[in-house]
Amino acid sequence: MQTVFSVRTSGPGLYEFTGEVARFVRETGCREGLLTLFVQHTSCSLLVQENADPDVQRDLQEFFRRLVPSSDDPSMRWLKHTTEGPDDMPAHIKAALTAVSLSIPVTDGRTALGTWQGIYLFEHRHGAQRRRVVAHIGA
Amino acid sequence: MQTVFSVRTSGPGLYEFTGEVARFVRETGCREGLLTLFVQHTSCSLLVQENADPDVQRDLQEFFRRLVPSSDDPSMRWLKHTTEGPDDMPAHIKAALTAVSLSIPVTDGRTALGTWQGIYLFEHRHGAQRRRVVAHIGA
Amino acid sequence: MQTVFSVRTSGPGLYEFTGEVARFVRETGCREGLLTLFVQHTSCSLLVQENADPDVQRDLQEFFRRLVPSSDDPSMRWLKHTTEGPDDMPAHIKAALTAVSLSIPVTDGRTALGTWQGIYLFEHRHGAQRRRVVAHIGA
């Protein structure tokens, strides 16, 4: 069974959609299986991370901002792909450093997430976006 | 078929559990399929890496220690999530840079690992931990 | 159903094999399912990235070259695993920072890649190599 999640974003950061995923798993009636998520873009990514303290999410985003500064930062002058804006090529790099797909076992009808784990769309671009994540549940 | 591996760790580094995974695959009797591993934590991760020279594992750990220093390092003063210890937020970041899930085909009754590949729990925290990795074998 | 892709490389960079993957999916006759790719090496990796502007691929490679310089660079003097050449340990690190496995849903007989997404073998070593990627299609 498959579906597509649509996640609206408005600038860099983590957007949780654990609830939508849980609902999909429930609706399929799957008791034991494997859920796979795949994001259809190259300038955002997927992340399973702590959903307790929002500072964790802010620190994560800030780390990536410092590791891969904007194209107009003097330290990034060597970048060539700059025509789509100063946030575009850094977004591709951040996506390469994180995950395009995630697989999570389904056990007793629920995703086997740990106590503090949430599922996030990690947006790396500045403008408003509508991101597509394909979900597949298999045996 | 599913199981949960319990991996005990005692500080940052790579803990191999390739043998436990191989035993599980054998016990399921699966000849051709897909093995997926999922770690239920946000401050450790999964890694497939060389299991020949232990220096590779030490160098990997040291690279990540330099890339994401402890919260009490002057270069990391901007971190906000510091209440759980100076190794906690860096651990979340290192987890985000590596994998929470891994999928490995099963061929002729064995995981299709390359000659030098081992499966590791990559611990990022300092204290002793007991980490849970859910394994799923599917068609 | 499984197959093994053989990807020839000649130095660091991204080598696209989206076409080979698409052909395999077609040949299996799978309409809806999950494709998983797994690379059997520890000094190259897998990447889904933009396949429109080749500068994106050059910038990606250059970012990783700057983040993880060669062993003979003064900044990397702390590396211990140097016997297999100055590009070897950095290659292991770059592989750890990217993906050893990728899972992509198959929808209506095709991989559910986004418009601009291509599948790449990300080579991190300097010499000519022949890389093996195991593909599995499941339910």
XYZ file of C-alpha atoms in Angstrom:
417
model
C 0.000 0.000 0.000
C 1.228 3.447 -0.870
C 0.324 7.052 -0.262
C 1.889 10.465 -0.725
C 2.267 12.916 2.150
C 2.296 16.587 1.322
C 4.331 18.665 3.772
C 4.154 22.459 3.558
C 7.311 24.264 4.643
C 8.200 27.929 5.082
C 11.952 28.136 5.403
C 14.770 25.976 6.800
C 13.907 23.732 9.707
C 12.304 20.497 10.836
C 8.626 19.834 10.103
C 7.168 16.893 11.984
C 4.665 14.571 10.290
C 4.781 11.593 12.672
C 1.013 11.870 13.214
C 0.170 11.623 9.518
C 2.439 8.584 9.178
C 0.843 6.890 12.213
C -2.628 7.473 10.753
C -1.610 5.954 7.402
C -0.183 2.859 9.125
C -3.418 2.442 11.116
C -5.578 2.813 8.008
C -3.678 0.116 6.106
C -4.480 -2.368 8.880
C -0.890 -3.639 8.663
C 0.091 -5.515 11.858
C 3.689 -6.445 11.030
C 5.598 -5.075 8.074
C 7.937 -2.388 6.875
C 7.163 1.270 6.277
C 9.418 3.147 3.865
C 9.388 6.896 3.291
C 10.993 8.486 0.249
C 11.235 12.224 -0.399
C 10.893 13.275 -4.064
C 13.194 16.292 -3.851
C 16.910 17.038 -3.743
C 16.937 20.148 -1.550
C 15.163 18.778 1.533
C 15.507 15.463 3.344
C 14.100 13.102 5.976
C 15.156 12.855 9.596
C 14.169 10.827 12.626
C 15.035 12.916 15.657
C 14.085 13.850 19.193
C 10.630 15.418 19.428
C 10.785 16.423 23.102
C 12.832 19.646 23.372
C 12.400 22.042 20.378
C 15.938 23.339 21.041
C 17.252 20.049 19.622
C 15.626 20.898 16.312
C 16.924 24.479 16.347
C 20.464 23.301 17.163
C 20.351 20.712 14.394
C 19.322 23.297 11.825
C 21.957 25.759 13.077
C 24.701 23.112 12.869
C 23.884 22.475 9.224
C 23.707 26.217 8.518
C 27.226 26.607 9.908
C 28.588 23.481 8.197
C 27.193 24.506 4.799
C 26.865 28.311 4.710
C 24.901 30.201 2.091
C 26.478 30.603 -1.373
C 26.978 34.330 -0.742
C 29.166 33.609 2.289
C 32.841 34.339 1.426
C 33.835 30.802 2.506
C 31.587 29.321 -0.189
C 32.846 31.397 -3.118
C 34.003 28.204 -4.885
C 30.413 27.027 -5.529
C 29.406 27.041 -9.214
C 25.709 26.223 -9.083
C 24.437 29.595 -7.824
C 21.795 30.582 -10.396
C 18.859 29.266 -8.334
C 19.652 31.419 -5.306
C 22.230 31.413 -2.479
C 20.289 28.771 -0.518
C 19.984 26.266 -3.381
C 23.366 24.546 -3.655
C 23.817 24.429 0.162
C 20.383 22.763 0.263
C 21.545 20.024 -2.130
C 24.634 19.445 0.036
C 22.605 19.253 3.265
C 20.250 16.792 1.566
C 23.250 14.632 0.572
C 24.439 14.641 4.208
C 21.079 13.394 5.497
C 18.508 10.854 4.245
C 16.352 10.651 1.118
C 14.724 7.410 2.352
C 13.901 5.919 5.763
C 12.605 2.455 6.639
C 10.805 1.771 9.905
C 9.452 -1.626 10.956
C 5.746 -1.836 11.776
C 5.126 -3.930 14.913
C 1.698 -4.721 16.412
C 0.099 -2.246 14.026
C 2.398 0.705 14.832
C 5.700 2.087 13.625
C 8.482 0.851 15.906
C 9.683 4.362 16.769
C 11.567 4.794 20.041
C 10.014 6.829 22.864
C 11.546 10.142 21.796
C 11.652 9.654 18.048
C 9.652 11.809 15.666
C 9.636 11.786 11.841
C 10.601 15.074 10.200
C 10.820 16.685 6.820
C 14.098 18.601 7.005
C 13.654 21.668 4.809
C 16.855 23.304 3.544
C 15.439 26.025 1.258
C 14.258 29.492 2.220
C 11.046 29.977 0.253
C 7.676 28.347 0.934
C 7.569 24.837 -0.475
C 5.159 21.952 -0.742
C 7.141 18.724 -0.368
C 6.071 15.248 -1.459
C 7.003 12.166 0.569
C 5.988 8.788 -0.878
C 5.135 6.126 1.710
C 5.141 2.396 1.031
C 4.078 -0.378 3.405
C 5.232 -3.858 2.530
C 5.469 -7.333 3.998
C 9.835 -11.796 10.915
C 11.183 -9.362 13.445
C 13.529 -9.303 16.388
C 15.226 -6.721 18.590
C 18.983 -6.645 19.077
C 20.288 -5.219 22.305
C 23.732 -3.630 21.969
C 25.581 -2.573 25.120
C 27.910 0.384 24.665
C 30.396 2.124 26.954
C 31.304 5.405 25.329
C 31.668 6.772 21.795
C 32.752 4.325 19.126
C 31.700 1.543 16.802
C 30.207 -1.668 18.210
C 29.970 -4.501 15.714
C 26.957 -6.826 15.737
C 27.322 -8.445 12.300
C 27.392 -11.898 13.912
C 24.074 -11.449 15.726
C 22.466 -10.233 12.512
C 23.837 -13.215 10.546
C 22.455 -15.623 13.163
C 19.004 -14.010 12.995
C 18.943 -14.263 9.185
C 19.913 -17.950 9.413
C 17.236 -18.678 11.994
C 14.472 -17.148 9.888
C 15.298 -19.560 7.070
C 14.931 -16.683 4.603
C 16.670 -17.487 1.292
C 16.001 -14.277 -0.635
C 14.568 -11.140 0.911
C 15.366 -7.841 2.524
C 16.750 -7.222 5.998
C 16.085 -3.819 7.541
C 17.647 -2.518 10.748
C 16.206 0.447 12.638
C 17.748 2.021 15.746
C 15.233 3.296 18.333
C 17.376 6.172 19.602
C 18.379 9.665 18.507
C 21.899 9.857 19.970
C 23.454 6.788 18.314
C 23.197 5.467 14.776
C 23.899 2.605 12.364
C 26.898 2.219 10.121
C 28.181 -0.330 7.627
C 31.942 0.020 7.546
C 35.251 -1.779 7.124
C 35.825 -4.468 9.741
C 39.431 -5.297 8.854
C 41.689 -2.589 10.389
C 40.452 -1.232 13.771
C 42.207 2.072 12.945
C 39.431 2.749 10.427
C 36.913 2.707 13.259
C 39.061 4.923 15.483
C 39.607 7.420 12.657
C 35.879 7.518 11.889
C 35.019 8.263 15.495
C 37.749 10.910 15.719
C 36.542 12.621 12.533
C 33.052 12.978 13.986
C 34.480 14.199 17.323
C 36.326 16.969 15.449
C 33.413 17.827 13.159
C 30.955 18.072 16.075
C 32.908 18.953 19.252
C 31.504 18.671 22.740
C 29.057 21.414 23.912
C 31.684 22.745 26.317
C 34.104 23.425 23.470
C 34.311 27.209 22.787
C 33.433 26.648 19.109
C 30.077 25.145 20.134
C 28.941 27.932 22.466
C 25.921 28.591 20.234
C 24.241 25.271 21.187
C 21.064 25.671 23.264
C 20.198 22.091 24.195
C 22.895 21.527 26.839
C 20.932 20.359 29.892
C 21.518 16.654 29.260
C 25.310 16.962 29.256
C 27.997 18.262 26.872
C 27.910 15.051 24.796
C 24.132 15.029 24.219
C 23.450 17.612 21.510
C 26.606 16.653 19.554
C 25.303 13.062 19.719
C 21.997 14.113 18.102
C 23.916 15.920 15.354
C 26.192 12.936 14.674
C 23.115 10.704 14.526
C 21.540 13.062 11.958
C 24.720 12.864 9.838
C 24.636 9.052 9.752
C 21.849 6.437 9.446
C 18.859 5.543 11.594
C 17.896 2.704 9.233
C 19.787 0.352 6.925
C 18.447 -2.154 4.381
C 20.533 -5.078 3.197
C 19.360 -7.676 0.657
C 19.410 -11.328 1.746
C 20.773 -13.574 -1.007
C 21.119 -17.375 -0.802
C 20.250 -17.234 2.890
C 22.837 -14.592 3.848
C 23.069 -10.817 4.032
C 24.674 -9.501 0.829
C 27.463 -7.690 2.680
C 30.677 -7.036 0.752
C 33.904 -8.779 1.792
C 35.043 -6.059 4.182
C 31.697 -4.811 5.413
C 30.595 -5.105 9.029
C 27.422 -3.784 10.697
C 27.980 -1.382 13.583
C 26.083 0.477 16.241
C 27.748 3.899 16.225
C 27.529 5.188 19.792
C 27.830 8.964 20.217
C 27.214 9.323 23.971
C 29.744 8.974 26.781
C 27.941 6.954 29.443
C 27.127 3.240 29.340
C 24.029 2.557 27.261
C 21.895 -0.345 26.161
C 20.736 0.317 22.613
C 17.795 -1.304 20.821
C 17.918 -2.116 17.113
C 14.745 -3.524 15.546
C 15.316 -5.985 12.698
C 12.733 -6.877 10.074
C 13.041 -9.465 7.321
C 10.583 -9.188 4.485
C 9.946 -10.529 0.999
C 13.855 -10.377 -7.463
C 17.457 -9.328 -7.252
C 20.268 -8.262 -9.526
C 23.734 -6.750 -9.207
C 24.703 -3.556 -11.010
C 28.335 -3.092 -11.892
C 29.402 0.560 -12.014
C 32.840 1.443 -13.391
C 34.398 4.546 -11.882
C 37.583 6.501 -12.621
C 38.152 8.839 -9.709
C 36.018 10.803 -7.257
C 32.627 11.937 -8.461
C 29.047 10.988 -9.170
C 28.266 8.213 -11.656
C 24.627 8.016 -12.659
C 22.963 4.620 -13.192
C 19.291 5.663 -13.108
C 18.761 4.131 -16.556
C 20.037 0.687 -15.536
C 17.803 0.745 -12.460
C 14.761 1.755 -14.527
C 15.425 -1.090 -16.972
C 15.664 -3.632 -14.126
C 12.374 -2.438 -12.624
C 10.688 -2.741 -16.032
C 12.058 -6.237 -16.582
C 10.756 -7.524 -13.252
C 7.231 -6.523 -14.261
C 6.702 -5.135 -10.748
C 3.767 -2.674 -10.674
C 3.825 -1.643 -7.017
C 6.593 -2.519 -4.606
C 9.849 -1.368 -3.083
C 13.249 -1.153 -4.729
C 16.277 -1.269 -2.452
C 19.864 -0.599 -3.531
C 22.829 -1.641 -1.410
C 26.479 -0.892 -2.228
C 28.949 -3.635 -1.254
C 31.870 -1.302 -0.509
C 33.005 1.009 2.276
C 34.814 3.687 0.242
C 32.002 4.721 -2.102
C 28.316 5.320 -1.471
C 24.864 5.919 -2.969
C 23.204 9.249 -3.606
C 19.935 10.481 -5.051
C 20.585 13.957 -6.394
C 19.725 16.497 -9.073
C 20.524 15.291 -12.572
C 19.832 18.555 -14.410
C 22.872 20.840 -13.966
C 26.245 18.977 -13.842
C 27.610 21.819 -11.654
C 25.490 20.425 -8.796
C 27.473 17.197 -8.973
C 30.814 19.005 -9.158
C 29.915 21.227 -6.193
C 28.804 18.213 -4.152
C 32.094 16.419 -4.779
C 34.086 19.569 -3.998
C 32.216 20.104 -0.720
C 33.120 16.599 0.444
C 36.736 17.077 -0.689
C 36.966 20.213 1.469
C 35.117 18.677 4.445
C 37.321 15.560 4.431
C 40.689 16.444 2.881
C 43.252 13.895 1.748
C 45.359 12.147 4.453
C 48.447 14.038 3.288
C 46.794 17.390 4.017
C 48.306 18.959 7.181
C 44.832 19.283 8.744
C 44.395 15.492 8.589
C 47.683 14.506 10.226
C 45.779 12.785 13.050
C 44.516 9.977 10.769
C 46.006 6.552 11.557
C 44.712 4.389 8.721
C 46.979 5.691 5.941
C 48.613 2.534 4.528
C 46.160 2.165 1.652
C 46.836 5.628 0.228
C 45.951 9.227 1.132
C 42.486 8.913 -0.413
C 41.464 5.752 1.449
C 40.524 6.857 4.963
C 38.823 10.058 3.701
C 36.821 7.764 1.391
C 35.601 5.701 4.367
C 34.563 8.893 6.161
C 32.714 10.266 3.126
C 30.934 6.908 2.781
C 29.862 7.119 6.453
C 28.453 10.615 5.829
C 26.307 9.435 2.908
C 24.241 6.281 2.216
C 25.119 2.594 1.880
C 21.473 1.702 1.122
C 18.542 3.482 -0.540
C 14.904 2.422 -0.796
C 12.618 3.803 -3.475
C 8.939 2.868 -3.887
C 7.865 1.444 -7.247
C 4.562 2.940 -8.401
C 2.718 2.030 -11.629
C 5.734 0.018 -12.753
C 8.305 2.788 -12.248
C 10.548 4.045 -9.458
C 8.843 6.978 -7.717
C 11.751 9.363 -8.330
C 10.960 13.070 -8.391
C 11.320 15.052 -11.614
C 14.934 16.046 -11.017
C 16.175 13.030 -9.106
C 18.845 10.698 -10.459
C 20.500 7.698 -8.778
C 24.264 7.926 -8.405
C 27.218 5.868 -7.292
C 29.300 8.387 -5.331
C 32.927 7.338 -5.799
C 35.368 8.596 -3.159
C 38.594 6.850 -4.266
C 41.074 8.013 -6.892
C 41.918 4.868 -8.841
C 39.713 3.081 -11.353
C 37.191 0.852 -9.614
C 34.403 -1.536 -10.478
C 31.658 -1.144 -7.889
C 28.887 -3.618 -7.083
C 25.404 -2.450 -6.144
C 22.885 -5.148 -5.157
C 19.268 -4.394 -6.084
C 16.244 -6.040 -4.492
C 12.601 -5.593 -5.460
C 10.066 -6.693 -2.906
C 6.366 -6.466 -2.152
